[in-house]
Amino acid sequence: MAVFGSGLVTVFGGSGFIGAQAVRALAKKGWRIRVAVRNPVTANELQPLGDVGQIQLMRCDVTRPEDVALALRGADAAVNLVGTLYEAPGRSFRKLHVEAAETIAKAARTAKIDRLVQVSSIGADSHSPAAYARSKAEAEILTRRIRPDAVILRPSIVFGMGDGFLNRFASMATWSPALPLIGGGETRFQPVYVGDAAEAIAQAVIRPDAAGQTYELGGPAVYSFKALMRFILRETNRDRLLLPMPFFVARIVGSAAQMSALVGVAPLLTRDQVVMLQADNVVVPGAKGLAELGIQGTGLEAIAPSYLWRYRVGGQFAERPAL
């Protein structure tokens, strides 16, 4: 399989959970990486992921076209990982998903870079009742309109050290007598390992045959919400009630919980996230995915126990759960 030669790639939002692993994957393939982030001080830990001078941090406000243009100067490729799971003052879905994607795509077209990768999400849908899903879909449409050869990646929920899903509920299990089964816990997910998602980003950058393609990134197994909660409880040796919570109740809870974002605290749940849980988050049958990028998906059971142990009573010295 022929690949593009290594050069300079600008990664927008590269200091996040997926971004840090994508930087590592690209560095291993010999690329020089310019990490464009709002506050470079918070991304200093990325520099040791490559050789001396291989990874450069750069301040960039994606709402400012001049910043984006400067971040792309001399680049051969670009990856857009900018996003947010919840809205907060000055950080709306429209601004960070839609407008940022449009600005980056236009700048990439002007700079005539070879490859643009837009990281979206499974469930992106212009007709979704969830604002997050609609904004991701609009970002895809604008990106493809401006750069028809852009590669779009749609991951399901992403797991790994520092993830915001398994860690969130495992932490909740340490203090709460119950874990909520939103909508009865029937929503299905296809969790993808962060290392596989990062490798998919790197492959999307280097493979000529990826141009203009959309890939849905899901792991080798599908789980219901309830099954994931049971998995968390087993791996943390916790005995907690799994409490069904109807969607209408969860929306009320989410509406109240999301108020914490107004004071800069990440909410445990938002109304929009509850709405998204009303639809499955799995790879569409027939969609291109990890396999088409030459990646064999890593199972949840192979990775998650390596970091969920911290939530057991006794931590690393606790007895391992029975299989």
Short mmCIF file of C-alpha atoms in Angstrom, two decimals:
data_model
loop_
_atom_site.label_atom_id
_atom_site.label_comp_id
_atom_site.label_asym_id
_atom_site.label_seq_id
_atom_site.Cartn_x
_atom_site.Cartn_y
_atom_site.Cartn_z
CA MET A 1 0.00 0.00 0.00
CA ALA A 2 1.54 3.28 -1.10
CA VAL A 3 1.47 6.11 1.42
CA PHE A 4 2.18 9.80 1.44
CA GLY A 5 5.70 10.66 2.52
CA SER A 6 6.11 12.17 5.96
CA GLY A 7 6.09 15.93 6.24
CA LEU A 8 4.49 18.52 8.50
CA VAL A 9 1.00 17.93 9.87
CA THR A 10 -0.97 20.48 11.89
CA VAL A 11 -3.20 18.92 14.53
CA PHE A 12 -5.91 21.26 15.77
CA GLY A 13 -7.04 20.30 19.27
CA GLY A 14 -4.16 17.88 19.64
CA SER A 15 -3.88 18.15 23.43
CA GLY A 16 -7.10 16.23 24.14
CA PHE A 17 -7.69 12.58 25.00
CA ILE A 18 -7.66 11.37 21.39
CA GLY A 19 -5.36 14.14 20.15
CA ALA A 20 -2.43 13.19 22.36
CA GLN A 21 -2.52 9.61 21.06
CA ALA A 22 -2.86 10.83 17.47
CA VAL A 23 0.25 12.99 17.94
CA ARG A 24 2.11 9.93 19.21
CA ALA A 25 0.97 7.81 16.26
CA LEU A 26 1.97 10.44 13.71
CA ALA A 27 5.33 10.98 15.41
CA LYS A 28 6.07 7.25 15.18
CA LYS A 29 5.53 7.47 11.43
CA GLY A 30 8.12 10.21 11.11
CA TRP A 31 5.88 13.24 10.71
CA ARG A 32 6.76 16.61 12.15
CA ILE A 33 3.76 17.79 14.13
CA ARG A 34 2.49 21.26 14.87
CA VAL A 35 -0.02 21.05 17.70
CA ALA A 36 -2.39 24.04 17.48
CA VAL A 37 -4.13 24.61 20.81
CA ARG A 38 -5.68 27.48 22.77
CA ASN A 39 -3.13 27.27 25.55
CA PRO A 40 0.20 25.60 24.66
CA VAL A 41 1.22 25.49 28.35
CA THR A 42 -1.39 22.79 28.93
CA ALA A 43 0.12 20.64 26.16
CA ASN A 44 3.77 20.53 27.25
CA GLU A 45 3.50 16.80 28.00
CA LEU A 46 3.14 16.13 24.26
CA GLN A 47 6.69 17.10 23.34
CA PRO A 48 8.36 13.98 24.80
CA LEU A 49 6.14 11.85 22.54
CA GLY A 50 8.52 12.48 19.64
CA ASP A 51 12.18 13.20 18.97
CA VAL A 52 13.73 16.53 19.95
CA GLY A 53 12.11 19.23 17.83
CA GLN A 54 9.65 16.85 16.16
CA ILE A 55 6.60 18.22 18.00
CA GLN A 56 5.94 21.96 18.07
CA LEU A 57 3.29 23.62 20.22
CA MET A 58 1.52 26.66 18.82
CA ARG A 59 -1.14 28.94 20.25
CA CYS A 60 -4.19 28.97 18.01
CA ASP A 61 -7.73 30.23 18.49
CA VAL A 62 -9.77 28.35 15.89
CA THR A 63 -12.38 31.12 15.92
CA ARG A 64 -9.76 33.45 14.39
CA PRO A 65 -9.11 32.74 10.68
CA GLU A 66 -5.72 34.45 10.88
CA ASP A 67 -4.60 32.06 13.65
CA VAL A 68 -5.74 29.04 11.64
CA ALA A 69 -3.99 30.27 8.49
CA LEU A 70 -0.76 30.75 10.43
CA ALA A 71 -1.03 27.28 11.96
CA LEU A 72 -1.29 25.78 8.46
CA ARG A 73 1.63 27.71 6.96
CA GLY A 74 3.99 25.19 5.36
CA ALA A 75 1.92 22.17 6.43
CA ASP A 76 1.34 19.15 4.21
CA ALA A 77 -1.66 17.82 6.13
CA ALA A 78 -4.11 18.86 8.83
CA VAL A 79 -6.27 17.06 11.39
CA ASN A 80 -9.27 18.75 13.02
CA LEU A 81 -9.91 17.33 16.49
CA VAL A 82 -11.51 20.45 17.93
CA GLY A 83 -14.71 19.71 19.79
CA THR A 84 -16.65 19.71 23.02
CA LEU A 85 -19.11 17.28 24.61
CA TYR A 86 -21.11 20.05 26.25
CA GLU A 87 -21.77 23.72 25.70
CA ALA A 88 -20.44 26.43 27.99
CA PRO A 89 -20.19 30.21 27.80
CA GLY A 90 -18.13 31.03 24.71
CA ARG A 91 -17.88 27.34 23.74
CA SER A 92 -21.01 26.46 21.77
CA PHE A 93 -21.39 23.49 19.43
CA ARG A 94 -21.84 25.92 16.55
CA LYS A 95 -18.64 27.79 17.28
CA LEU A 96 -16.38 24.81 18.02
CA HIS A 97 -17.83 22.23 15.64
CA VAL A 98 -19.40 24.06 12.72
CA GLU A 99 -17.60 27.38 12.45
CA ALA A 100 -14.19 25.98 13.39
CA ALA A 101 -14.51 23.16 10.82
CA GLU A 102 -15.46 25.66 8.13
CA THR A 103 -12.56 27.96 9.00
CA ILE A 104 -10.05 25.09 9.00
CA ALA A 105 -11.34 23.65 5.72
CA LYS A 106 -11.18 27.03 3.98
CA ALA A 107 -7.68 27.67 5.26
CA ALA A 108 -6.61 24.18 4.17
CA ARG A 109 -7.98 24.85 0.70
CA THR A 110 -6.18 28.18 0.48
CA ALA A 111 -2.93 26.66 1.74
CA LYS A 112 -3.33 23.78 -0.73
CA ILE A 113 -2.45 21.15 1.83
CA ASP A 114 -2.46 17.56 0.59
CA ARG A 115 -4.76 15.99 3.16
CA LEU A 116 -7.43 17.19 5.58
CA VAL A 117 -8.87 14.83 8.22
CA GLN A 118 -12.07 15.81 10.01
CA VAL A 119 -12.79 13.85 13.19
CA SER A 120 -16.55 13.66 13.67
CA SER A 121 -18.70 11.17 15.58
CA ILE A 122 -20.92 8.16 14.96
CA GLY A 123 -24.45 9.49 15.14
CA ALA A 124 -23.70 12.72 13.28
CA ASP A 125 -27.07 13.48 11.70
CA SER A 126 -28.54 16.69 10.32
CA HIS A 127 -32.00 15.58 11.49
CA SER A 128 -31.02 14.41 14.97
CA PRO A 129 -32.93 15.88 17.93
CA ALA A 130 -29.54 16.27 19.65
CA ALA A 131 -27.71 19.56 19.00
CA TYR A 132 -24.32 17.82 19.30
CA ALA A 133 -25.14 15.34 16.52
CA ARG A 134 -26.58 18.05 14.27
CA SER A 135 -23.49 20.24 14.68
CA LYS A 136 -21.16 17.34 13.87
CA ALA A 137 -23.18 16.58 10.72
CA GLU A 138 -23.13 20.22 9.62
CA ALA A 139 -19.37 20.29 10.14
CA GLU A 140 -19.01 17.22 7.89
CA ILE A 141 -21.16 18.79 5.18
CA LEU A 142 -19.24 22.06 5.20
CA THR A 143 -15.87 20.31 5.24
CA ARG A 144 -16.77 18.14 2.25
CA ARG A 145 -18.27 21.10 0.38
CA ILE A 146 -15.02 23.03 0.76
CA ARG A 147 -12.61 20.08 0.50
CA PRO A 148 -14.32 17.15 -1.28
CA ASP A 149 -11.21 15.02 -0.74
CA ALA A 150 -11.29 15.41 3.05
CA VAL A 151 -11.30 12.21 5.13
CA ILE A 152 -14.04 11.99 7.75
CA LEU A 153 -13.65 9.72 10.78
CA ARG A 154 -16.62 8.89 12.99
CA PRO A 155 -15.64 7.11 16.24
CA SER A 156 -18.10 5.53 18.65
CA ILE A 157 -17.37 6.14 22.34
CA VAL A 158 -13.60 5.99 22.83
CA PHE A 159 -12.08 4.14 25.77
CA GLY A 160 -8.59 4.11 27.23
CA MET A 161 -6.59 5.58 30.08
CA GLY A 162 -8.21 8.93 30.89
CA ASP A 163 -11.44 8.32 28.96
CA GLY A 164 -14.57 10.22 29.93
CA PHE A 165 -17.02 7.32 29.88
CA LEU A 166 -15.78 4.27 31.80
CA ASN A 167 -13.85 6.44 34.25
CA ARG A 168 -16.90 8.61 34.89
CA PHE A 169 -19.18 5.74 35.89
CA ALA A 170 -16.42 3.85 37.71
CA SER A 171 -15.79 6.95 39.79
CA MET A 172 -19.53 7.30 40.43
CA ALA A 173 -19.61 3.71 41.68
CA THR A 174 -17.13 4.61 44.43
CA TRP A 175 -19.62 6.91 46.15
CA SER A 176 -23.09 6.32 44.73
CA PRO A 177 -25.28 3.41 45.90
CA ALA A 178 -26.64 3.09 42.34
CA LEU A 179 -25.66 3.60 38.73
CA PRO A 180 -28.33 4.98 36.38
CA LEU A 181 -29.58 2.93 33.45
CA ILE A 182 -30.71 5.81 31.25
CA GLY A 183 -33.64 4.75 29.12
CA GLY A 184 -33.45 1.33 30.74
CA GLY A 185 -29.85 0.81 29.59
CA GLU A 186 -30.78 -0.59 26.18
CA THR A 187 -28.77 1.89 24.05
CA ARG A 188 -26.02 0.05 22.17
CA PHE A 189 -22.39 1.18 21.82
CA GLN A 190 -19.38 -0.12 19.91
CA PRO A 191 -16.45 1.20 21.99
CA VAL A 192 -13.21 1.84 20.13
CA TYR A 193 -9.79 1.87 21.81
CA VAL A 194 -8.12 5.29 21.78
CA GLY A 195 -4.93 3.76 20.37
CA ASP A 196 -6.90 2.36 17.42
CA ALA A 197 -8.65 5.69 16.86
CA ALA A 198 -5.26 7.42 16.88
CA GLU A 199 -3.85 4.95 14.37
CA ALA A 200 -6.92 5.51 12.20
CA ILE A 201 -6.15 9.24 12.18
CA ALA A 202 -2.55 8.54 11.17
CA GLN A 203 -3.67 6.18 8.40
CA ALA A 204 -6.21 8.75 7.19
CA VAL A 205 -3.33 11.20 6.83
CA ILE A 206 -0.97 8.92 4.94
CA ARG A 207 -3.13 6.65 2.74
CA PRO A 208 -3.87 8.00 -0.74
CA ASP A 209 -6.92 5.71 -1.05
CA ALA A 210 -8.54 7.38 1.97
CA ALA A 211 -9.16 10.62 0.07
CA GLY A 212 -12.83 11.59 0.15
CA GLN A 213 -13.80 8.58 2.29
CA THR A 214 -15.81 8.33 5.50
CA TYR A 215 -14.84 5.72 8.11
CA GLU A 216 -16.90 4.70 11.12
CA LEU A 217 -14.66 3.59 13.97
CA GLY A 218 -16.01 0.92 16.27
CA GLY A 219 -14.35 -1.85 18.24
CA PRO A 220 -14.84 -5.60 17.75
CA ALA A 221 -17.88 -5.89 20.04
CA VAL A 222 -21.20 -4.16 20.67
CA TYR A 223 -22.44 -3.59 24.23
CA SER A 224 -25.65 -2.26 25.69
CA PHE A 225 -25.42 0.57 28.22
CA LYS A 226 -26.48 -1.95 30.87
CA ALA A 227 -23.72 -4.38 29.86
CA LEU A 228 -21.12 -1.63 30.16
CA MET A 229 -22.33 -0.72 33.65
CA ARG A 230 -22.12 -4.40 34.66
CA PHE A 231 -18.61 -4.58 33.22
CA ILE A 232 -17.55 -1.53 35.25
CA LEU A 233 -18.98 -2.97 38.45
CA ARG A 234 -17.27 -6.31 37.89
CA GLU A 235 -13.88 -4.73 37.19
CA THR A 236 -14.13 -2.43 40.21
CA ASN A 237 -15.45 -5.14 42.56
CA ARG A 238 -18.41 -2.93 43.43
CA ASP A 239 -21.91 -4.09 44.25
CA ARG A 240 -24.26 -1.32 43.19
CA LEU A 241 -27.89 -1.14 42.21
CA LEU A 242 -28.50 -0.61 38.49
CA LEU A 243 -31.39 1.82 38.57
CA PRO A 244 -33.53 2.23 35.41
CA MET A 245 -34.10 5.89 34.64
CA PRO A 246 -36.71 6.75 31.99
CA PHE A 247 -35.55 9.17 29.31
CA PHE A 248 -37.97 11.89 30.41
CA VAL A 249 -36.56 11.77 33.96
CA ALA A 250 -32.98 11.71 32.67
CA ARG A 251 -33.66 14.80 30.54
CA ILE A 252 -34.80 16.68 33.64
CA VAL A 253 -31.72 15.53 35.56
CA GLY A 254 -29.48 16.48 32.63
CA SER A 255 -31.06 19.93 32.36
CA ALA A 256 -30.23 20.56 36.01
CA ALA A 257 -26.76 18.98 35.92
CA GLN A 258 -25.63 20.97 32.88
CA MET A 259 -25.95 24.21 34.86
CA SER A 260 -22.52 23.48 36.33
CA ALA A 261 -21.01 24.37 32.94
CA LEU A 262 -21.99 27.99 33.59
CA VAL A 263 -19.38 28.16 36.35
CA GLY A 264 -16.71 26.20 34.49
CA VAL A 265 -17.39 22.76 35.96
CA ALA A 266 -17.82 19.86 33.54
CA PRO A 267 -21.34 18.44 34.01
CA LEU A 268 -21.84 14.77 34.80
CA LEU A 269 -24.74 14.73 32.32
CA THR A 270 -26.51 17.13 29.98
CA ARG A 271 -29.96 17.08 28.45
CA ASP A 272 -28.42 16.83 24.99
CA GLN A 273 -26.42 13.75 25.99
CA VAL A 274 -29.62 12.10 27.20
CA VAL A 275 -31.26 12.83 23.85
CA MET A 276 -28.29 11.22 22.08
CA LEU A 277 -28.72 8.10 24.20
CA GLN A 278 -32.07 7.54 22.54
CA ALA A 279 -30.23 6.28 19.45
CA ASP A 280 -27.66 3.47 19.17
CA ASN A 281 -24.01 4.45 18.73
CA VAL A 282 -22.73 1.65 16.50
CA VAL A 283 -21.12 1.30 13.09
CA VAL A 284 -23.68 1.30 10.28
CA PRO A 285 -23.75 -2.05 8.40
CA GLY A 286 -21.60 -1.82 5.27
CA ALA A 287 -19.70 1.27 6.41
CA LYS A 288 -15.93 1.41 6.00
CA GLY A 289 -14.12 1.15 9.31
CA LEU A 290 -10.94 0.13 11.04
CA ALA A 291 -10.39 -2.91 8.82
CA GLU A 292 -10.33 -0.77 5.67
CA LEU A 293 -7.58 1.30 7.30
CA GLY A 294 -5.57 -1.84 8.04
CA ILE A 295 -6.34 -1.84 11.77
CA GLN A 296 -7.50 -4.79 13.85
CA GLY A 297 -9.75 -3.49 16.62
CA THR A 298 -8.71 -3.94 20.24
CA GLY A 299 -11.30 -5.36 22.63
CA LEU A 300 -12.56 -3.51 25.68
CA GLU A 301 -11.67 -6.41 28.00
CA ALA A 302 -8.03 -6.28 26.91
CA ILE A 303 -7.49 -2.66 27.94
CA ALA A 304 -10.05 -1.33 30.43
CA PRO A 305 -9.00 -3.51 33.41
CA SER A 306 -5.53 -1.94 33.21
CA TYR A 307 -6.93 1.37 34.48
CA LEU A 308 -10.23 0.56 36.16
CA TRP A 309 -8.39 -1.15 39.04
CA ARG A 310 -7.86 2.26 40.65
CA TYR A 311 -11.59 2.35 41.52
CA ARG A 312 -11.51 -0.91 43.50
CA VAL A 313 -11.40 -0.90 47.26
CA GLY A 314 -7.70 -1.49 47.86
CA GLY A 315 -6.70 -0.29 44.39
CA GLN A 316 -3.94 -2.29 42.73
CA PHE A 317 -3.69 -4.58 45.76
CA ALA A 318 -7.35 -5.58 45.59
CA GLU A 319 -8.30 -9.08 44.53
CA ARG A 320 -8.88 -9.32 40.80
CA PRO A 321 -12.52 -9.92 39.83
CA ALA A 322 -13.54 -13.44 38.86
CA LEU A 323 -13.98 -13.90 35.13
#
